Amino acid sequence: MTPQQRGVRSQRLAVVAAALVASAALACGPGFAAGAGVTRADDPPAPTPAVPAPPATAQTPVPQAPVPLAPAPEPPAPQDPAPQPPAPVTPAPVTPAPVPPAVTPAPEPPAAPAPAPPQRPAFGAYLDYGPLGVARMAQLSTWLGGAELRVGHTYLPGDRWSNIEGRPGFLDVWAHWRREKADRMFVLNVPMMERNEDGVSDAEVRRLLRRGAAGEFDQHFRALAERLVELDVPDTVLVLGWEMNGITYTHRCGPDPEAWKTYWNRIVTTMRSVPGQRFKFDFAPSRGRDAVPWTQCYPGDDTVDIVGMDSYDQPSGLTFDEQVKEPYGLQEHVEFAEKHGKAISYPEWGLFRNGDNSTYMRGMLAWMDAHKPLYNTLTDYCPHGVWQCRQNPKASEIYRAVLSGRPAVPTLLPSVPAPLPSPAVPSAQPATPQPAGQPLPQPSPTAAPVRCSPLDLGDWVEYWLGGKLCVRLDWYSRHR
């Protein structure tokens, strides 16, 4: 065979090989570009087709330029299947043992606080106007089985303006007692006029009330307010112009109610203007109509803190139930105070025209327990009292049984008592009640020895000495 024939043959073989390569490329699908031999990044690599060797011939082929062949296709590498979520496995049904349902405990209610002791009205008694009144409070408390008297009560003398101003020394012992415990209450009756028990005529009372309404007496009440603040008793309860609906006192309302109300308002305004004061003003008529209905004297809500009432067992023959129901009596008093939004009080109460009346005593104590006055103070001298007066044994027994051992309200802020200054004794004092007998041993004047001359040093000094001081005049005869 000539070389030319071998060349033609070789060309034919090259064409056949190219056709095989093209067929293999087309068979691989769209993942390849025709004749490019480049795979896509995200497809598996293209297989390389195997090229069959040419059949052996006797003729030696003429060497030709090598033709690049695509690599033979390889079977695709197995790919990891996409992760599939595990098929849910349904456990075989198991019958659980019966379990009682969980019980959510109900929230426990807060522990109930311990029951507080019954809050009974704060009480006390008028026992004496001066230092003996303070000393006797402790003795009365002992007689009552330790019941604490939280209310101390005294009166300013109404003889002259200097005493109404709170003469230095007169109030010191009371202020000292008040400061000893924070829950104590000091009640002070304040006359609105000098010569308060001198039997002044209605015409003169009318003129005095109008002078007071014009401001002529303001300075006396300002001085009293400053004195009380100075003594550190700025929360004193002031029973101003008490029993104004009667006929006894010069500060009575009847001769000119309008002037009286204006005068009251001036006094309260003046005393409230003093820095540091926290006074409470107690409007306290006597029970019943008396000379004039007490409602006609009421000065208004702005200047009244407490609506009190003095309620003795009188007149003769009037039962306690009638005292409750009478016009301007106990029931009307409570209703009036409630209507005006005021606390009530009983600054003075006790036996009187009906003697040793146990029914009155029992009824009055029950009334106060039911209506919870801010305070009450029994007038404890004859004929009104139960401890310093032996004329009323039946009423005394009831009073003692009801009040013995009453719990005191806890003292929250006890204060250290200040040293007690030596007071001067006022020149004029209200009459001191003379008890008929003492249930307990009382401080009593030391019996004067023979030929001993007692010295009158005044109640205040004698209180602290424990009796009178006397000077023996027989010293000469004893030393002869």
Coordinates of C-alpha atoms in Angstrom, one line a residue:
M1 CA 0.0 0.0 0.0
T2 CA 1.4 3.3 -1.0
P3 CA 2.1 6.1 1.6
Q4 CA -0.7 8.1 0.1
Q5 CA -3.2 5.3 0.8
R6 CA -1.8 5.0 4.4
G7 CA -2.4 8.7 4.8
V8 CA -6.0 8.5 3.7
R9 CA -6.5 5.6 5.9
S10 CA -5.1 7.4 8.9
Q11 CA -7.3 10.4 8.2
R12 CA -10.3 8.1 8.2
L13 CA -9.3 6.7 11.6
A14 CA -9.0 10.3 13.0
V15 CA -12.5 11.1 11.8
V16 CA -13.9 8.0 13.4
A17 CA -12.1 8.9 16.7
A18 CA -13.4 12.5 16.7
A19 CA -16.9 11.1 16.1
L20 CA -16.6 8.9 19.1
V21 CA -15.5 11.8 21.3
A22 CA -18.4 13.9 20.1
S23 CA -20.8 11.1 20.8
A24 CA -19.4 10.7 24.3
A25 CA -19.7 14.4 25.0
L26 CA -23.3 14.5 23.9
A27 CA -24.1 11.4 25.9
C28 CA -22.9 13.2 29.1
G29 CA -25.9 15.6 29.1
P30 CA -26.2 19.3 29.5
G31 CA -23.5 19.5 32.1
F32 CA -20.8 20.2 29.4
A33 CA -20.5 22.8 26.7
A34 CA -19.9 21.2 23.3
G35 CA -16.2 20.6 22.8
A36 CA -15.3 22.7 25.9
G37 CA -14.3 19.8 28.3
V38 CA -15.0 22.1 31.4
T39 CA -17.3 21.0 34.2
R40 CA -19.6 23.2 36.3
A41 CA -18.5 23.7 39.8
D42 CA -21.7 22.3 41.3
D43 CA -22.0 19.2 39.1
P44 CA -20.0 15.9 39.5
P45 CA -16.9 15.5 37.3
A46 CA -17.4 14.3 33.7
P47 CA -16.4 10.7 33.0
T48 CA -13.5 10.2 30.6
P49 CA -14.5 7.8 27.7
A50 CA -12.3 4.9 26.8
V51 CA -10.8 5.0 23.3
P52 CA -10.6 1.6 21.7
A53 CA -7.2 0.7 20.3
P54 CA -7.1 0.4 16.4
P55 CA -6.9 -3.1 15.1
A56 CA -3.5 -4.4 14.4
T57 CA -2.5 -4.6 10.7
A58 CA 0.4 -5.7 8.8
Q59 CA 1.0 -2.2 7.6
T60 CA 2.9 0.2 9.8
P61 CA 0.9 3.4 10.0
V62 CA 2.5 6.6 9.1
P63 CA 3.0 8.6 12.3
Q64 CA 0.7 11.6 12.5
A65 CA 0.4 14.5 14.8
P66 CA -1.2 13.3 18.0
V67 CA -4.9 14.2 18.4
P68 CA -5.9 15.2 21.9
L69 CA -8.5 12.9 23.2
A70 CA -11.0 13.6 26.0
P71 CA -10.3 11.5 29.0
A72 CA -12.3 8.3 29.3
P73 CA -15.5 8.9 31.3
E74 CA -15.5 7.5 34.8
P75 CA -18.5 6.3 36.6
P76 CA -19.9 9.1 38.7
A77 CA -18.8 9.0 42.4
P78 CA -21.6 8.1 44.7
Q79 CA -23.0 11.2 46.4
D80 CA -24.0 11.3 50.0
P81 CA -27.8 11.5 50.1
A82 CA -29.2 14.7 51.6
P83 CA -29.7 14.3 55.3
Q84 CA -33.2 13.3 56.0
P85 CA -35.0 13.8 59.3
P86 CA -35.2 10.5 61.2
A87 CA -38.5 8.8 60.8
P88 CA -40.5 9.2 64.0
V89 CA -40.5 6.1 66.0
T90 CA -43.7 5.4 67.6
P91 CA -43.0 3.7 70.9
A92 CA -45.0 0.8 71.8
P93 CA -47.9 1.9 73.9
V94 CA -47.1 1.4 77.6
T95 CA -49.9 1.6 80.1
P96 CA -48.4 3.8 82.9
A97 CA -49.1 3.0 86.5
P98 CA -51.9 5.2 87.7
V99 CA -50.4 8.3 89.2
P100 CA -52.6 10.6 91.2
P101 CA -52.9 14.0 89.5
A102 CA -50.5 16.6 90.9
V103 CA -52.3 18.9 93.2
T104 CA -51.1 22.5 93.2
P105 CA -51.3 23.6 96.8
A106 CA -53.6 26.6 97.3
P107 CA -51.7 29.7 98.4
E108 CA -51.7 29.9 102.1
P109 CA -53.5 32.9 103.4
P110 CA -51.3 35.3 105.3
A111 CA -51.0 34.5 109.0
A112 CA -53.6 36.4 110.9
P113 CA -52.0 38.9 113.2
A114 CA -52.3 38.3 116.9
P115 CA -55.5 40.0 118.1
A116 CA -54.8 43.4 119.5
P117 CA -55.9 44.2 123.0
P118 CA -59.2 46.0 123.0
Q119 CA -58.8 49.7 122.5
R120 CA -60.8 51.2 125.3
P121 CA -61.1 54.9 125.8
A122 CA -58.1 56.7 127.4
F123 CA -59.2 57.6 130.9
G124 CA -58.0 59.5 133.9
A125 CA -59.5 61.4 136.9
Y126 CA -59.3 64.9 138.3
L127 CA -57.6 64.3 141.7
D128 CA -56.1 67.7 142.6
Y129 CA -55.2 70.8 140.7
G130 CA -51.5 70.7 141.7
P131 CA -48.6 68.3 142.3
L132 CA -50.8 66.1 144.5
G133 CA -53.0 65.4 141.5
V134 CA -50.0 63.9 139.7
A135 CA -48.9 61.9 142.7
R136 CA -52.4 60.5 143.3
M137 CA -52.6 59.2 139.7
A138 CA -50.1 56.5 140.5
Q139 CA -52.0 55.6 143.7
L140 CA -55.3 55.4 141.9
S141 CA -53.7 53.2 139.3
T142 CA -52.6 50.8 142.0
W143 CA -56.1 50.7 143.4
L144 CA -57.3 49.8 140.0
G145 CA -55.0 46.8 139.7
G146 CA -52.3 48.5 137.7
A147 CA -54.6 50.0 135.0
E148 CA -52.7 53.0 133.5
L149 CA -54.2 56.4 133.7
R150 CA -53.1 57.9 130.4
V151 CA -55.0 61.2 130.9
G152 CA -53.9 63.9 133.4
H153 CA -56.4 66.7 134.0
T154 CA -56.2 70.0 135.8
Y155 CA -57.6 73.6 135.7
L156 CA -56.0 77.0 135.4
P157 CA -57.2 79.3 138.1
G158 CA -59.7 81.8 136.8
D159 CA -59.2 84.5 139.4
R160 CA -56.9 86.8 137.4
W161 CA -55.3 87.1 134.0
S162 CA -51.8 86.3 135.3
N163 CA -53.0 82.8 136.3
I164 CA -54.9 82.2 133.1
E165 CA -51.6 82.9 131.3
G166 CA -50.1 79.8 133.0
R167 CA -48.1 81.4 135.8
P168 CA -44.5 80.0 135.9
G169 CA -44.3 77.0 138.1
F170 CA -48.0 76.0 138.1
L171 CA -47.9 73.8 135.0
D172 CA -44.3 72.4 135.4
V173 CA -45.2 69.2 137.3
W174 CA -48.0 68.4 134.8
A175 CA -45.7 69.0 131.8
H176 CA -43.1 66.8 133.4
W177 CA -45.6 64.0 133.8
R178 CA -46.8 64.4 130.2
R179 CA -43.3 64.2 128.8
E180 CA -42.5 60.9 130.5
K181 CA -44.5 58.8 128.0
A182 CA -45.5 59.6 124.5
D183 CA -49.0 58.1 124.7
R184 CA -50.1 60.3 127.6
M185 CA -52.6 63.1 127.2
F186 CA -52.6 66.4 129.2
V187 CA -56.0 68.1 129.5
L188 CA -56.2 71.6 130.7
N189 CA -59.3 73.6 131.4
V190 CA -58.8 77.3 130.4
P191 CA -61.2 80.0 131.6
M192 CA -62.0 82.7 129.0
M193 CA -62.4 85.4 131.6
E194 CA -60.8 86.5 134.9
R195 CA -63.1 86.7 138.0
N196 CA -64.6 83.6 136.5
E197 CA -66.5 82.5 139.5
D198 CA -67.3 85.8 141.0
G199 CA -71.1 85.9 140.2
V200 CA -70.7 88.6 137.5
S201 CA -74.0 89.9 136.2
D202 CA -75.3 89.2 132.7
A203 CA -74.9 92.8 131.7
E204 CA -71.3 92.8 132.7
V205 CA -70.7 89.4 131.1
R206 CA -72.1 90.8 127.9
R207 CA -69.7 93.8 127.9
L208 CA -66.8 91.5 128.7
L209 CA -67.6 89.2 125.8
R210 CA -67.8 92.1 123.4
R211 CA -64.4 93.3 124.5
G212 CA -63.0 89.9 124.0
A213 CA -64.6 89.6 120.6
A214 CA -62.8 92.9 119.7
G215 CA -59.4 91.4 120.6
E216 CA -58.8 93.1 123.9
F217 CA -57.7 90.0 125.7
D218 CA -55.7 88.3 122.9
Q219 CA -52.3 88.8 124.6
H220 CA -53.2 86.6 127.6
F221 CA -54.0 83.6 125.4
R222 CA -50.9 84.2 123.3
A223 CA -48.8 84.1 126.5
L224 CA -50.5 80.8 127.6
A225 CA -49.7 79.2 124.2
E226 CA -46.1 80.3 124.4
R227 CA -45.8 78.9 127.9
L228 CA -47.2 75.5 126.9
V229 CA -44.8 75.3 123.9
E230 CA -41.9 76.3 126.1
L231 CA -42.8 73.5 128.5
D232 CA -42.7 71.1 125.6
V233 CA -46.4 70.2 125.8
P234 CA -47.6 71.7 122.5
D235 CA -50.3 69.0 122.0
T236 CA -52.2 69.9 125.1
V237 CA -56.0 69.4 125.0
L238 CA -57.5 72.8 125.9
V239 CA -61.1 72.7 127.3
L240 CA -61.8 76.3 126.7
G241 CA -64.7 78.1 128.3
W242 CA -66.3 74.8 129.6
E243 CA -70.0 74.6 130.5
M244 CA -70.7 77.8 128.7
N245 CA -74.4 76.9 128.4
G246 CA -74.9 77.3 132.2
I247 CA -75.0 80.2 134.6
T248 CA -72.0 79.5 136.9
Y249 CA -69.1 81.1 135.1
T250 CA -68.2 84.6 133.8
H251 CA -67.3 83.0 130.5
R252 CA -70.9 81.8 129.9
C253 CA -72.5 82.1 126.5
G254 CA -76.1 83.0 127.3
P255 CA -75.8 86.8 127.7
D256 CA -74.5 87.2 124.1
P257 CA -74.0 84.0 122.1
E258 CA -72.8 85.8 118.9
A259 CA -70.1 87.7 120.8
W260 CA -69.1 84.5 122.7
K261 CA -68.6 82.6 119.5
T262 CA -66.5 85.5 118.0
Y263 CA -64.5 85.6 121.2
W264 CA -63.8 81.8 121.1
N265 CA -62.6 82.1 117.5
R266 CA -60.2 84.9 118.4
I267 CA -58.7 82.9 121.2
V268 CA -58.2 79.8 119.1
T269 CA -56.8 81.8 116.2
T270 CA -54.4 83.6 118.5
M271 CA -53.1 80.4 120.2
R272 CA -52.7 78.6 116.9
S273 CA -50.5 81.4 115.6
V274 CA -47.8 80.5 118.1
P275 CA -45.0 78.5 116.3
G276 CA -44.7 74.9 117.4
Q277 CA -48.2 74.5 118.8
R278 CA -50.4 71.4 118.1
F279 CA -53.2 72.2 120.5
K280 CA -56.6 70.5 120.3
F281 CA -59.6 72.6 121.4
D282 CA -62.4 70.9 123.2
F283 CA -65.9 72.5 123.2
A284 CA -67.5 71.0 126.3
P285 CA -71.0 72.2 127.4
S286 CA -72.8 70.6 130.3
R287 CA -75.4 67.9 129.4
G288 CA -79.0 69.0 128.7
R289 CA -80.4 72.4 127.9
D290 CA -79.3 74.3 131.0
A291 CA -79.6 78.1 130.6
V292 CA -79.3 78.0 126.9
P293 CA -79.1 75.2 124.3
W294 CA -75.4 74.5 123.8
T295 CA -75.8 74.2 120.1
Q296 CA -76.4 78.0 120.0
C297 CA -72.9 78.5 121.4
Y298 CA -71.1 76.2 118.9
P299 CA -68.4 78.4 117.3
G300 CA -67.9 76.4 114.1
D301 CA -65.9 73.4 112.8
D302 CA -62.8 75.4 111.9
T303 CA -62.0 76.2 115.5
V304 CA -63.2 73.1 117.3
D305 CA -61.3 69.8 117.4
I306 CA -63.4 67.9 120.0
V307 CA -67.0 68.1 121.0
G308 CA -67.0 67.2 124.7
M309 CA -69.7 67.1 127.4
D310 CA -69.7 67.4 131.2
S311 CA -72.2 64.8 132.3
Y312 CA -72.9 64.5 136.1
D313 CA -75.7 62.4 137.5
Q314 CA -78.3 65.2 137.8
P315 CA -80.9 66.5 138.2
S316 CA -82.4 64.5 141.1
G317 CA -84.7 61.7 139.9
L318 CA -83.5 61.7 136.3
T319 CA -82.5 58.1 135.2
F320 CA -79.5 57.4 133.1
D321 CA -81.8 56.4 130.2
E322 CA -83.4 59.8 130.4
Q323 CA -80.0 61.5 130.4
V324 CA -79.3 59.7 127.1
K325 CA -82.6 60.7 125.5
E326 CA -83.3 64.2 126.9
P327 CA -83.0 67.2 124.6
Y328 CA -79.3 68.1 124.2
G329 CA -78.4 64.9 126.1
L330 CA -75.9 62.2 125.6
Q331 CA -77.5 60.8 122.4
E332 CA -77.8 64.3 120.8
H333 CA -74.2 65.0 121.7
V334 CA -72.9 61.9 119.9
E335 CA -75.0 62.6 116.8
F336 CA -73.9 66.3 116.7
A337 CA -70.2 65.3 116.9
E338 CA -70.6 62.7 114.2
K339 CA -72.5 65.2 111.9
H340 CA -69.6 67.7 112.3
G341 CA -66.8 65.0 112.0
K342 CA -65.5 65.6 115.5
A343 CA -64.2 63.3 118.2
I344 CA -66.1 63.2 121.5
S345 CA -64.9 63.5 125.1
Y346 CA -66.2 63.6 128.7
P347 CA -63.9 65.9 130.6
E348 CA -66.1 65.9 133.7
W349 CA -68.5 63.2 134.9
G350 CA -69.5 61.6 138.2
L351 CA -72.1 61.1 140.8
F352 CA -74.1 64.0 142.1
R353 CA -77.8 64.6 142.9
N354 CA -78.8 60.9 143.0
G355 CA -76.2 59.8 145.6
D356 CA -74.4 56.5 145.3
N357 CA -76.1 55.5 142.1
S358 CA -74.7 52.2 140.8
T359 CA -77.1 52.3 137.8
Y360 CA -75.6 55.6 136.6
M361 CA -72.1 54.4 137.1
R362 CA -72.7 51.2 135.2
G363 CA -74.6 53.0 132.4
M364 CA -72.0 55.7 132.0
L365 CA -69.1 53.3 131.7
A366 CA -71.0 51.2 129.2
W367 CA -71.9 54.3 127.2
M368 CA -68.2 55.3 126.9
D369 CA -67.1 51.9 125.9
A370 CA -69.7 51.8 123.2
H371 CA -69.0 55.3 121.8
K372 CA -65.2 55.5 122.2
P373 CA -64.5 59.1 123.3
L374 CA -61.1 60.4 122.8
Y375 CA -60.7 60.5 126.6
N376 CA -62.8 60.7 129.8
T377 CA -61.8 62.0 133.3
L378 CA -63.9 61.2 136.3
T379 CA -64.2 64.1 138.9
D380 CA -62.9 62.2 141.9
Y381 CA -63.9 64.2 145.0
C382 CA -67.1 64.2 147.1
P383 CA -69.9 64.1 146.1
H384 CA -68.8 63.0 142.6
G385 CA -66.0 60.5 143.2
V386 CA -65.4 56.8 143.9
W387 CA -61.8 56.6 145.2
Q388 CA -61.2 59.7 147.3
C389 CA -64.9 59.8 148.5
R390 CA -66.2 57.0 150.7
Q391 CA -69.8 58.1 150.3
N392 CA -70.3 56.0 147.2
P393 CA -69.3 52.4 148.0
K394 CA -71.6 50.7 145.5
A395 CA -70.6 53.0 142.5
S396 CA -67.0 52.6 143.6
E397 CA -67.2 48.9 143.5
I398 CA -68.5 49.0 139.9
Y399 CA -66.0 51.5 138.7
R400 CA -63.1 49.5 140.2
A401 CA -64.4 46.2 138.8
V402 CA -64.8 47.6 135.2
L403 CA -61.5 49.5 135.0
S404 CA -59.2 47.2 137.0
G405 CA -56.4 45.8 134.9
R406 CA -57.3 47.5 131.7
P407 CA -54.3 47.2 129.3
A408 CA -52.5 50.3 128.5
V409 CA -51.8 51.3 124.9
P410 CA -48.1 50.5 124.2
T411 CA -45.8 53.4 124.6
L412 CA -44.0 53.8 121.2
L413 CA -41.7 56.7 121.8
P414 CA -40.8 57.0 125.5
S415 CA -39.0 60.2 126.3
V416 CA -36.4 60.9 129.0
P417 CA -38.0 63.1 131.5
A418 CA -36.4 66.5 131.9
P419 CA -35.3 67.6 135.3
L420 CA -38.2 69.2 137.1
P421 CA -37.6 72.9 137.9
S422 CA -38.8 74.3 141.2
P423 CA -42.0 76.1 140.4
A424 CA -43.5 79.1 142.1
V425 CA -46.9 78.5 143.6
P426 CA -49.6 80.8 142.1
S427 CA -50.9 83.3 144.5
A428 CA -54.5 82.2 144.0
Q429 CA -55.5 78.6 143.5
P430 CA -58.8 76.9 142.8
A431 CA -60.4 75.3 145.8
T432 CA -58.9 72.0 146.5
P433 CA -61.4 69.2 146.9
Q434 CA -61.4 67.7 150.4
P435 CA -62.0 63.9 150.1
A436 CA -64.0 62.3 152.8
G437 CA -61.6 59.3 153.0
Q438 CA -58.7 57.7 151.1
P439 CA -59.0 54.1 149.9
L440 CA -55.2 53.9 149.9
P441 CA -52.6 55.5 152.1
Q442 CA -52.0 59.0 150.8
P443 CA -49.1 61.4 151.4
S444 CA -50.2 63.1 154.5
P445 CA -48.7 65.9 156.5
T446 CA -46.4 64.8 159.3
A447 CA -48.1 65.2 162.6
A448 CA -46.6 68.1 164.4
P449 CA -44.8 67.2 167.6
V450 CA -45.5 69.0 170.8
R451 CA -44.5 72.6 170.7
C452 CA -43.7 72.4 166.9
S453 CA -44.6 75.2 164.6
P454 CA -45.4 73.9 161.0
L455 CA -44.2 76.0 158.1
D456 CA -46.5 76.6 155.1
L457 CA -44.2 76.1 152.2
G458 CA -47.0 75.4 149.6
D459 CA -48.3 72.3 148.1
W460 CA -45.5 71.8 145.6
V461 CA -42.7 71.8 148.1
E462 CA -44.7 69.7 150.6
Y463 CA -45.3 67.2 147.9
W464 CA -41.6 66.6 147.3
L465 CA -40.9 66.7 151.0
G466 CA -43.6 64.2 151.8
G467 CA -45.4 66.4 154.3
K468 CA -45.1 69.7 156.2
L469 CA -41.9 70.9 157.6
C470 CA -42.0 72.2 161.2
V471 CA -39.6 74.0 163.5
R472 CA -39.5 72.9 167.1
L473 CA -39.7 75.7 169.6
D474 CA -38.7 73.7 172.7
W475 CA -35.0 73.7 171.8
Y476 CA -34.3 76.1 174.7
S477 CA -36.0 74.0 177.3
R478 CA -34.2 70.9 176.0
H479 CA -30.8 72.5 176.4
R480 CA -31.2 74.3 179.7

